[in-house]
GROMACS .gro file of C-alpha atoms in nm:
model
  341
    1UNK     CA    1   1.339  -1.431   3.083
    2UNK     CA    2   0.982  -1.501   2.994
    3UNK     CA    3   0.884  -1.502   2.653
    4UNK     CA    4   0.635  -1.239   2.518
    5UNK     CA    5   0.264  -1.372   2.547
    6UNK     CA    6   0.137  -1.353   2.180
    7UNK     CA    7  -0.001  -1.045   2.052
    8UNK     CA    8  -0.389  -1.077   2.015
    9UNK     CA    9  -0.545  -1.047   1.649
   10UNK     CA   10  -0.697  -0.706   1.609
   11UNK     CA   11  -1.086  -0.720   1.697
   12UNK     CA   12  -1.266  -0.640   1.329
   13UNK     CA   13  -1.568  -0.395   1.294
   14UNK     CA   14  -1.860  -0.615   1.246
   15UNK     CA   15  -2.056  -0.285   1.115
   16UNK     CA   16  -1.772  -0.237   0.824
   17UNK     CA   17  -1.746  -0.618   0.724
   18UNK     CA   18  -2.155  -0.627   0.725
   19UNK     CA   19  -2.112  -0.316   0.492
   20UNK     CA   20  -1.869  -0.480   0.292
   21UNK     CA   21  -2.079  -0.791   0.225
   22UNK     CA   22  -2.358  -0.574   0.120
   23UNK     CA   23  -2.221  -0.376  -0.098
   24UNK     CA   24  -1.975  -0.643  -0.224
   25UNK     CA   25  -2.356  -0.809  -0.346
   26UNK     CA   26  -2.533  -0.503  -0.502
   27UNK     CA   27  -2.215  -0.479  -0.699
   28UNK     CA   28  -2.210  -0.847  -0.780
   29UNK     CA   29  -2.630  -0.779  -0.812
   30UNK     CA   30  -2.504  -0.456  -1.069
   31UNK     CA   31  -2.323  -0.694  -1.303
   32UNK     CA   32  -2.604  -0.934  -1.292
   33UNK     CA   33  -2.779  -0.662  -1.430
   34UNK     CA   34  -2.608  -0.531  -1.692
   35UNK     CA   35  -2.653  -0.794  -1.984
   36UNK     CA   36  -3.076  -0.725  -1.896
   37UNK     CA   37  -3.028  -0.340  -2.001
   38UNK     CA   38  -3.319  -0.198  -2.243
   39UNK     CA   39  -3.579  -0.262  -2.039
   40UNK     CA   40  -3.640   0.051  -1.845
   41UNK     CA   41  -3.702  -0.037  -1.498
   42UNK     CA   42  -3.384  -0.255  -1.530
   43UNK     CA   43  -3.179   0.041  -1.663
   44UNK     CA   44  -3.355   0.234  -1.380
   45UNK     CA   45  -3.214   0.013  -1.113
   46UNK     CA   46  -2.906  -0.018  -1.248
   47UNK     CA   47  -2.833   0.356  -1.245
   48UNK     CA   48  -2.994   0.372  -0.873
   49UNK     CA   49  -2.729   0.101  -0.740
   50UNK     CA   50  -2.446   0.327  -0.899
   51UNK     CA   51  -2.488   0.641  -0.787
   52UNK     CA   52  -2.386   0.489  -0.463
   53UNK     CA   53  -2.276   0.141  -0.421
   54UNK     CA   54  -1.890   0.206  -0.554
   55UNK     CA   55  -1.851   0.515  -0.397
   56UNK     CA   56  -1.954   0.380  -0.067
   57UNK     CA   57  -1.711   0.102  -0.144
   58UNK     CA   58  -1.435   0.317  -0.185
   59UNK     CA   59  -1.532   0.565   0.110
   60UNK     CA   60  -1.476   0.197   0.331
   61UNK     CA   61  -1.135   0.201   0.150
   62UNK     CA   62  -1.061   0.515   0.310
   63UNK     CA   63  -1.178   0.473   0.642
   64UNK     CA   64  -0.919   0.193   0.730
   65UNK     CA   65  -0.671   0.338   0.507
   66UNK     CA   66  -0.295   0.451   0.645
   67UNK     CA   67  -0.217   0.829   0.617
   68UNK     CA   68   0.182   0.710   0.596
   69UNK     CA   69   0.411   0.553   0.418
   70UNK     CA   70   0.613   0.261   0.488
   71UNK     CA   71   0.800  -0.051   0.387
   72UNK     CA   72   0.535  -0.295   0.528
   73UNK     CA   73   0.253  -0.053   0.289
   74UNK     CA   74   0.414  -0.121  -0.010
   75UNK     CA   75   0.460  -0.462  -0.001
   76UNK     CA   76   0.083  -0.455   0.044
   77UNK     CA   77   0.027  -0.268  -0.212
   78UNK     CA   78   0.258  -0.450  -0.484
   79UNK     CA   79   0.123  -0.835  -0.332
   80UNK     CA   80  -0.244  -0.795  -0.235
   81UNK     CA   81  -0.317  -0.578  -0.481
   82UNK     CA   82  -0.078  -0.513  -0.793
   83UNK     CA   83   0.007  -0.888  -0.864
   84UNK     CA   84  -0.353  -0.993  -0.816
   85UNK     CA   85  -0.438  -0.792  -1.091
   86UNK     CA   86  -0.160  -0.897  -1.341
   87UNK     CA   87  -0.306  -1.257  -1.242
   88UNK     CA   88  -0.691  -1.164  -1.270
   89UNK     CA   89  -0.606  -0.974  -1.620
   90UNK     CA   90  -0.427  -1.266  -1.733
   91UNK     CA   91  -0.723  -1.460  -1.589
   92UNK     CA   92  -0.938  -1.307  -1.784
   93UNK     CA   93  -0.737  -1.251  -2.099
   94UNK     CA   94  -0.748  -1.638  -2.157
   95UNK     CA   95  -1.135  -1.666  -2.075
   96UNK     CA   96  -1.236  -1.432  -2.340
   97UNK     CA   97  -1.083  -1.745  -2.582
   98UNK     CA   98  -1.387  -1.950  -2.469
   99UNK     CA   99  -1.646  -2.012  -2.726
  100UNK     CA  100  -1.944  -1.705  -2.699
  101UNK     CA  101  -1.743  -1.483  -2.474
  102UNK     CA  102  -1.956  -1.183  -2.440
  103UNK     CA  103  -1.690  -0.948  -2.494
  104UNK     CA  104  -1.297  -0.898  -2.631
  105UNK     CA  105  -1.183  -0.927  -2.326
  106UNK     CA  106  -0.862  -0.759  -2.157
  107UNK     CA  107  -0.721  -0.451  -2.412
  108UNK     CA  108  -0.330  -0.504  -2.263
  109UNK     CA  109  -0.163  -0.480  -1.949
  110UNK     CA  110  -0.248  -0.122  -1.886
  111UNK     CA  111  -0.591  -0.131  -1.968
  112UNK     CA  112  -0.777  -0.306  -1.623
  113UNK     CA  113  -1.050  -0.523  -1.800
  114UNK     CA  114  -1.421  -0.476  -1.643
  115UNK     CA  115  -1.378  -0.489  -1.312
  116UNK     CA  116  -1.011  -0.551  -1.225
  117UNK     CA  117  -1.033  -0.152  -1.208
  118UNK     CA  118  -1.058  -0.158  -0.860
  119UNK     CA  119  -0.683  -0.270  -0.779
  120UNK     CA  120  -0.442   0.000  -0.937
  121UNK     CA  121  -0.696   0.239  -0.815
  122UNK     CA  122  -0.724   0.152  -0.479
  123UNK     CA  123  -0.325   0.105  -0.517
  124UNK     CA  124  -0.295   0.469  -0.649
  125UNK     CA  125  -0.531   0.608  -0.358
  126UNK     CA  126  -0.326   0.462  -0.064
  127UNK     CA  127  -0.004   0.606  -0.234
  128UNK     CA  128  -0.186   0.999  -0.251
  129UNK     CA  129  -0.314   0.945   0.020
  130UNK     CA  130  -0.028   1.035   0.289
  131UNK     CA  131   0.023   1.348   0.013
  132UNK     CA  132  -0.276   1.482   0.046
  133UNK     CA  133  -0.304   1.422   0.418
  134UNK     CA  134  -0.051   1.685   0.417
  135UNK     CA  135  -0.189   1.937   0.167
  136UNK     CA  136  -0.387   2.182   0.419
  137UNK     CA  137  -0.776   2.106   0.249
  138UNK     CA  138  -0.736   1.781   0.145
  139UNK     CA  139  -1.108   1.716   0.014
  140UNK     CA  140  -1.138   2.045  -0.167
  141UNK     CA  141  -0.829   1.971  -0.356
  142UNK     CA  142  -0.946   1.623  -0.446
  143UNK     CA  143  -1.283   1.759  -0.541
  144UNK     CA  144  -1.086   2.007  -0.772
  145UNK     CA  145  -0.842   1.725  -0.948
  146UNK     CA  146  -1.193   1.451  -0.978
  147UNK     CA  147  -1.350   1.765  -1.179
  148UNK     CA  148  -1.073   1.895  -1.407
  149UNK     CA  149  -0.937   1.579  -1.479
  150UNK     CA  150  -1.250   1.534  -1.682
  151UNK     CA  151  -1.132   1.835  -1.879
  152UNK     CA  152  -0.852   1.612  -2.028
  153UNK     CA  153  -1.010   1.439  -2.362
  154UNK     CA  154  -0.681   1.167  -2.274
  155UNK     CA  155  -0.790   1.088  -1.909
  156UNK     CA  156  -0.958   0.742  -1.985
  157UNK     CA  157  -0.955   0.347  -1.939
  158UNK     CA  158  -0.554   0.350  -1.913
  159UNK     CA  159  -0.450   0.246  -1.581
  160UNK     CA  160  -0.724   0.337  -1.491
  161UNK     CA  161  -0.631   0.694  -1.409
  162UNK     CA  162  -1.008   0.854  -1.525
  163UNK     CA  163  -1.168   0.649  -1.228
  164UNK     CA  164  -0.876   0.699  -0.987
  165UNK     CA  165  -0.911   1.056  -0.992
  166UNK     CA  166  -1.313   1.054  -0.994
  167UNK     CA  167  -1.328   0.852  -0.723
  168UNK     CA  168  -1.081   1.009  -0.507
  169UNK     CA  169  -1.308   1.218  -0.305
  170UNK     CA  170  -1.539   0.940  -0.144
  171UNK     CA  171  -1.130   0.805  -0.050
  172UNK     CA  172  -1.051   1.087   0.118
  173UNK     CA  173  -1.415   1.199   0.308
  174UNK     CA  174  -1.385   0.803   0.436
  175UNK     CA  175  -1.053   0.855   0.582
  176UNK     CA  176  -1.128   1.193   0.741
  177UNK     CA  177  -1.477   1.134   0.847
  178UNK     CA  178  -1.635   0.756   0.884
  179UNK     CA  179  -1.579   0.791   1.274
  180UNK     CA  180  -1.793   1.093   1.285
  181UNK     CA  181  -2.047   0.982   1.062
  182UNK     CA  182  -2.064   0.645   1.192
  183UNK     CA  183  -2.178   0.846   1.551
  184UNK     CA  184  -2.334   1.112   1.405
  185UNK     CA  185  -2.576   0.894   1.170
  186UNK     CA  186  -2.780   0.679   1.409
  187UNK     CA  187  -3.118   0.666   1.576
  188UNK     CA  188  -3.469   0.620   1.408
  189UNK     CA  189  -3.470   0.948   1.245
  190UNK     CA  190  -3.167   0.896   1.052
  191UNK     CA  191  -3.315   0.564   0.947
  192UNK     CA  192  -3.602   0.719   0.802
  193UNK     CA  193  -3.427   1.030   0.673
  194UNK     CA  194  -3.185   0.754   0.503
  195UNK     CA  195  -3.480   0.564   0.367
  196UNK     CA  196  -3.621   0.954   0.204
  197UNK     CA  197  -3.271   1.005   0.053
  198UNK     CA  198  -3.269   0.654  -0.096
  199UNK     CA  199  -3.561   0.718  -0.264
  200UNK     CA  200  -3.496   1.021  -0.427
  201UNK     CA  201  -3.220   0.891  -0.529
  202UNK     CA  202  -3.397   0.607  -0.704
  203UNK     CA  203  -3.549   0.909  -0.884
  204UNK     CA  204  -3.266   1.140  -0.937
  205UNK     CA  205  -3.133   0.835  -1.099
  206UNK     CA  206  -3.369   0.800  -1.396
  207UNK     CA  207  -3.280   1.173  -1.438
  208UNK     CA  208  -2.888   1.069  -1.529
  209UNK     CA  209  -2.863   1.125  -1.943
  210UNK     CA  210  -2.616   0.831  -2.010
  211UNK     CA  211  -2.492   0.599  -1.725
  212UNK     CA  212  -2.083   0.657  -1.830
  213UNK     CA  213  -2.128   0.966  -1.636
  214UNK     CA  214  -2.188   0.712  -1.326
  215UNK     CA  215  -1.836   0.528  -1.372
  216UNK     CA  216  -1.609   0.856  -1.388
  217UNK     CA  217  -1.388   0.652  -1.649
  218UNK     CA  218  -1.461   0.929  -1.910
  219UNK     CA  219  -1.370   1.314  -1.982
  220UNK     CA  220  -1.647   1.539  -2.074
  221UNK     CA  221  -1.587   1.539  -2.433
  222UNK     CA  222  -1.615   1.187  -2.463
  223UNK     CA  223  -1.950   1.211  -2.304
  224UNK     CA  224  -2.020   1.496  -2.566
  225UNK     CA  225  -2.051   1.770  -2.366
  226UNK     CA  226  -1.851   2.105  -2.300
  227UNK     CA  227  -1.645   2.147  -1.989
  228UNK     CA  228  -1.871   2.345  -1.772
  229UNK     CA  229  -2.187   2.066  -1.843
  230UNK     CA  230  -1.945   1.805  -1.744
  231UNK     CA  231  -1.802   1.989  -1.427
  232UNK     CA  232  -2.120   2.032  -1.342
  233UNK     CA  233  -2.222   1.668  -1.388
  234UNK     CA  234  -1.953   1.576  -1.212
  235UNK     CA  235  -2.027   1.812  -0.929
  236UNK     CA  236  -2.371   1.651  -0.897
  237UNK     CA  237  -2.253   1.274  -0.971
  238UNK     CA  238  -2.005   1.337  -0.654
  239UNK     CA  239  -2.285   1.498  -0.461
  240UNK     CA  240  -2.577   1.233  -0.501
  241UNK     CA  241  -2.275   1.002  -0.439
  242UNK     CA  242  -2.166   1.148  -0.079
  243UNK     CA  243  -2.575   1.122  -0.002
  244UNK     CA  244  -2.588   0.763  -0.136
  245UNK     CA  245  -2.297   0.653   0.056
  246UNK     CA  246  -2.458   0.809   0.404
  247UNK     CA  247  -2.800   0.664   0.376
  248UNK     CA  248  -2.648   0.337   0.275
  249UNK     CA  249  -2.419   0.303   0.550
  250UNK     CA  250  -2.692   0.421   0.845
  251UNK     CA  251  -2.874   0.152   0.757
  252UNK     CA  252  -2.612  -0.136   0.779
  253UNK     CA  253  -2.642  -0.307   1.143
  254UNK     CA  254  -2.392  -0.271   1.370
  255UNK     CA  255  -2.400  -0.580   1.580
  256UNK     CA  256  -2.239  -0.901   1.404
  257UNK     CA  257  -2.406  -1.177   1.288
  258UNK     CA  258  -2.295  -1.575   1.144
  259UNK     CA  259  -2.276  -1.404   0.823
  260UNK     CA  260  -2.029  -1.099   0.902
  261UNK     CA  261  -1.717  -1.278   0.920
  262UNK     CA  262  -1.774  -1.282   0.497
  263UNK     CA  263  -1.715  -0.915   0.452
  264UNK     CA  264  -1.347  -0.964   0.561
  265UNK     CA  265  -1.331  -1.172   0.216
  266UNK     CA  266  -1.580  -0.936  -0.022
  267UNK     CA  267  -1.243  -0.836  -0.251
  268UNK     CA  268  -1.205  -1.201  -0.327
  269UNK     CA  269  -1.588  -1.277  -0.442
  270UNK     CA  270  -1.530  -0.924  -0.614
  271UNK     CA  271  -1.219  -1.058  -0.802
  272UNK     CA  272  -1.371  -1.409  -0.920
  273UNK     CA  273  -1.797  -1.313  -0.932
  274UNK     CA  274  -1.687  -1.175  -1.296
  275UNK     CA  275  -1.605  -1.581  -1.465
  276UNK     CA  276  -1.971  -1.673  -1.340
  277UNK     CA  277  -2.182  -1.358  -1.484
  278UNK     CA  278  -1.963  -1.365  -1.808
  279UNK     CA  279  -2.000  -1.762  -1.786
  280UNK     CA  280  -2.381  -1.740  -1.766
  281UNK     CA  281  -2.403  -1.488  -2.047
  282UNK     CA  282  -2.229  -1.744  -2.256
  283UNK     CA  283  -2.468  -2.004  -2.120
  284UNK     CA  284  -2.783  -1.843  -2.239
  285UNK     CA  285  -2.899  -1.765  -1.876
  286UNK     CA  286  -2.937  -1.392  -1.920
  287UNK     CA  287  -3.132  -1.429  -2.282
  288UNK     CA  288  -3.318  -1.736  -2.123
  289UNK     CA  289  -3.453  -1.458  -1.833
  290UNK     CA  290  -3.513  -1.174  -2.053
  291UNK     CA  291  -3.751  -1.361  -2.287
  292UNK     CA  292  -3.948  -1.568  -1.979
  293UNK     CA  293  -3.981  -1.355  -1.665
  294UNK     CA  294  -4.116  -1.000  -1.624
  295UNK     CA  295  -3.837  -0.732  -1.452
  296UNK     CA  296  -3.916  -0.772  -1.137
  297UNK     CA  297  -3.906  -1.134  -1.087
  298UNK     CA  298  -3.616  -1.107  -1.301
  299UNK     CA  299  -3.407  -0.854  -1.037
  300UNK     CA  300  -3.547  -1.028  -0.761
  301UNK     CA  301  -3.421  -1.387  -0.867
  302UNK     CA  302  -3.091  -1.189  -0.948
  303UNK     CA  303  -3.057  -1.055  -0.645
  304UNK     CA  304  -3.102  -1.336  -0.483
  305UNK     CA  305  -2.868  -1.492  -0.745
  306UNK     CA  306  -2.600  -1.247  -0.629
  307UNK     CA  307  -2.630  -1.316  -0.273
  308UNK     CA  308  -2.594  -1.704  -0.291
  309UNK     CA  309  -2.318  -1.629  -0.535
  310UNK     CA  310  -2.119  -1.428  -0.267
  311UNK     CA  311  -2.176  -1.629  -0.020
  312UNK     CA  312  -2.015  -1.927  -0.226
  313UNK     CA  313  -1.718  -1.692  -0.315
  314UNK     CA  314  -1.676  -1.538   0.022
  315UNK     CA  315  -1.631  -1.847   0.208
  316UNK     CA  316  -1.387  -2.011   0.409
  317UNK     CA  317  -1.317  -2.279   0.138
  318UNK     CA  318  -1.342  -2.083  -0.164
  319UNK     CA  319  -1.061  -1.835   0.014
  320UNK     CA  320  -0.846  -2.130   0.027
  321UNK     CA  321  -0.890  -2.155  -0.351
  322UNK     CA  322  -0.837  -1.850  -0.407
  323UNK     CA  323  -0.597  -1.757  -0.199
  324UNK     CA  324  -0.274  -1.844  -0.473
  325UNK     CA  325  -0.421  -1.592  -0.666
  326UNK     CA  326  -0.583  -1.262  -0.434
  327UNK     CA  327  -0.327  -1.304  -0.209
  328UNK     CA  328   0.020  -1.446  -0.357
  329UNK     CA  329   0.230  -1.577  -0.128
  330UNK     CA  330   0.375  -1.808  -0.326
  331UNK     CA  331   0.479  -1.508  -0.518
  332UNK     CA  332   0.597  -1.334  -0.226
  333UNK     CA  333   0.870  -1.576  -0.094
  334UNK     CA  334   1.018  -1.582  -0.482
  335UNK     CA  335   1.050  -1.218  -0.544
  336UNK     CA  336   1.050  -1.008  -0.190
  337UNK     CA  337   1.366  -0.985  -0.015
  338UNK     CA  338   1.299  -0.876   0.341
  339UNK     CA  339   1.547  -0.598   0.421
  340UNK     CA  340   1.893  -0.730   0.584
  341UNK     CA  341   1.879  -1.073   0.384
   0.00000   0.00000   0.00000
């Protein structure tokens, strides 16, 4: 009996991964921004990048999400994604012990510092996600639970449950529709009518009266105002959001290039980019900019900044490093028991 040839690795998306890589660098670019805040046109362009650049980040999560449940998506779940965060918040916990850390760092367990966010929510979405797959209007009933979870003055930075639920929607529309937009969404006009939409954006975007209302990690009357203002916000936030996420993505390329292969790693730059920006805040580097370059030269060298620095952390060597800790095997053979041992 002949053996079985081997199976073939699946054949990635180049136009996701070159999505991936450019949104995992605005967000890296978004944090580079954040310890320049005050100046306007800084604040400005830090509001622009997110009313979009995390919900089209999630609405990727969706499109290659499963609508089931199994064995083999839980131990995804608890190894890719839980343990790397109980590593990445430990991580982080002992950081904020160096000299001039910008911040207290971690609040507990339960509390995902900065960033770390990301994993129990992604976690969280791929577990409602089969559920609400089977609910008969799936988006209208995640629409519904994103705005009256912000009635709840409780719904907060714990486990990150205010973010899970806000974000929800841009889950779902990428699971039900990135096939049809990704067809729909092409040609020269939608180029331009993406470039129009960016733009007012950029506008709508100095229009936003505190930029908490951009994270959804708040209820309305911890962003003092009553619950129909802050539906209503919310309404809106998820609304500029969806339009973000489609101009953004009609203009990412769809052929691959020598840098695509990088997107398949963006959730390990996203996981590690944090020690560098917090790093360079303690260095001076941030204070150093703000006192000798004007804003622009300042978010163009940081954008620029951000690129190199994915690049670095995106890499084939630095996913070797990292690999022990976004992806724990080590951890895997010690405490998974395959079923039948």
């Amino acid at each position: 009996m002949k053996p079985l040839p081997a199976r073939a690795p699946p054949v990635r998306d180049p136009w996701k991964d070159n999505a991936r890589l450019a949104l995992i660098t605005l967000v890296v670019f978004g944090h580079c921004l954040e310890p320049l805040r005050g100046v306007a046109s800084i604040d400005a362009l830090y509001r622009f990048l997110y009313l979009f650049h995390m919900p089209a980040f999630v609405f990727l999560s969706g499109a290659v999400a499963r609508a089931d449940v199994d064995l083999k998506l839980l131990k995804r779940i608890a190894f890719q994604l839980l343990l790397p965060y109980l590593l990445f918040q430990g991580l982080y916990a002992l950081a904020a012990h160096a000299p001039g850390w910008p911040d207290d760092g971690p609040a507990g367990i339960t509390t995902p510092y900065w960033l770390l966010w990301y994993l129990p929510s992604l976690a969280a979405w791929r577990l409602l996600l089969p559920v609400f797959m089977r609910l008969r209007h799936p988006l209208a009933l995640a629409v519904l639970l994103a705005l009256a979870a912000g009635w709840a003055d409780d719904v907060g930075y714990r486990m990150s449950l205010s973010r899970t639920v806000a974000f929800f929607p841009f889950f779902v529309i990428g699971h039900l529709y990135a096939p049809a937009w990704r067809e729909r969404l092409r040609g020269p006009l939608a180029c331009v009518l993406a470039l129009a939409s960016l733009f007012a954006l950029g506008w709508a975007a100095t229009t936003v009266p505190d930029s908490r209302w951009l994270y959804g990690s708040n209820g309305y009357t911890a962003l003092g105002v009553d619950d129909a203002a802050g539906t209503l916000w919310r309404l809106l936030r998820l609304g500029a959001g969806v339009a973000g996420t489609a101009a953004f993505l009609v203009l990412v390329p769809q052929r691959a290039y020598a840098v695509t292969a990088a997107g398949a790693r963006s959730l390990q730059a996203y996981l590690a980019h944090g020690f560098v920006v917090k790093f360079a805040v303690v260095a001076g580097v941030f204070g150093w900019l703000e006192a000798s370059e004007p804003p622009l030269v300042n978010a163009l060298a940081l954008l620029l900044a951000a690129w190199v620095l994915v690049r670095l952390l995106a890499s084939v060597p630095a996913a070797r490093l990292l690999s022990p800790l976004t992806s724990p095997q080590w951890l895997e053979r010690h405490l998974w028991r395959a079923p039948g041992a």
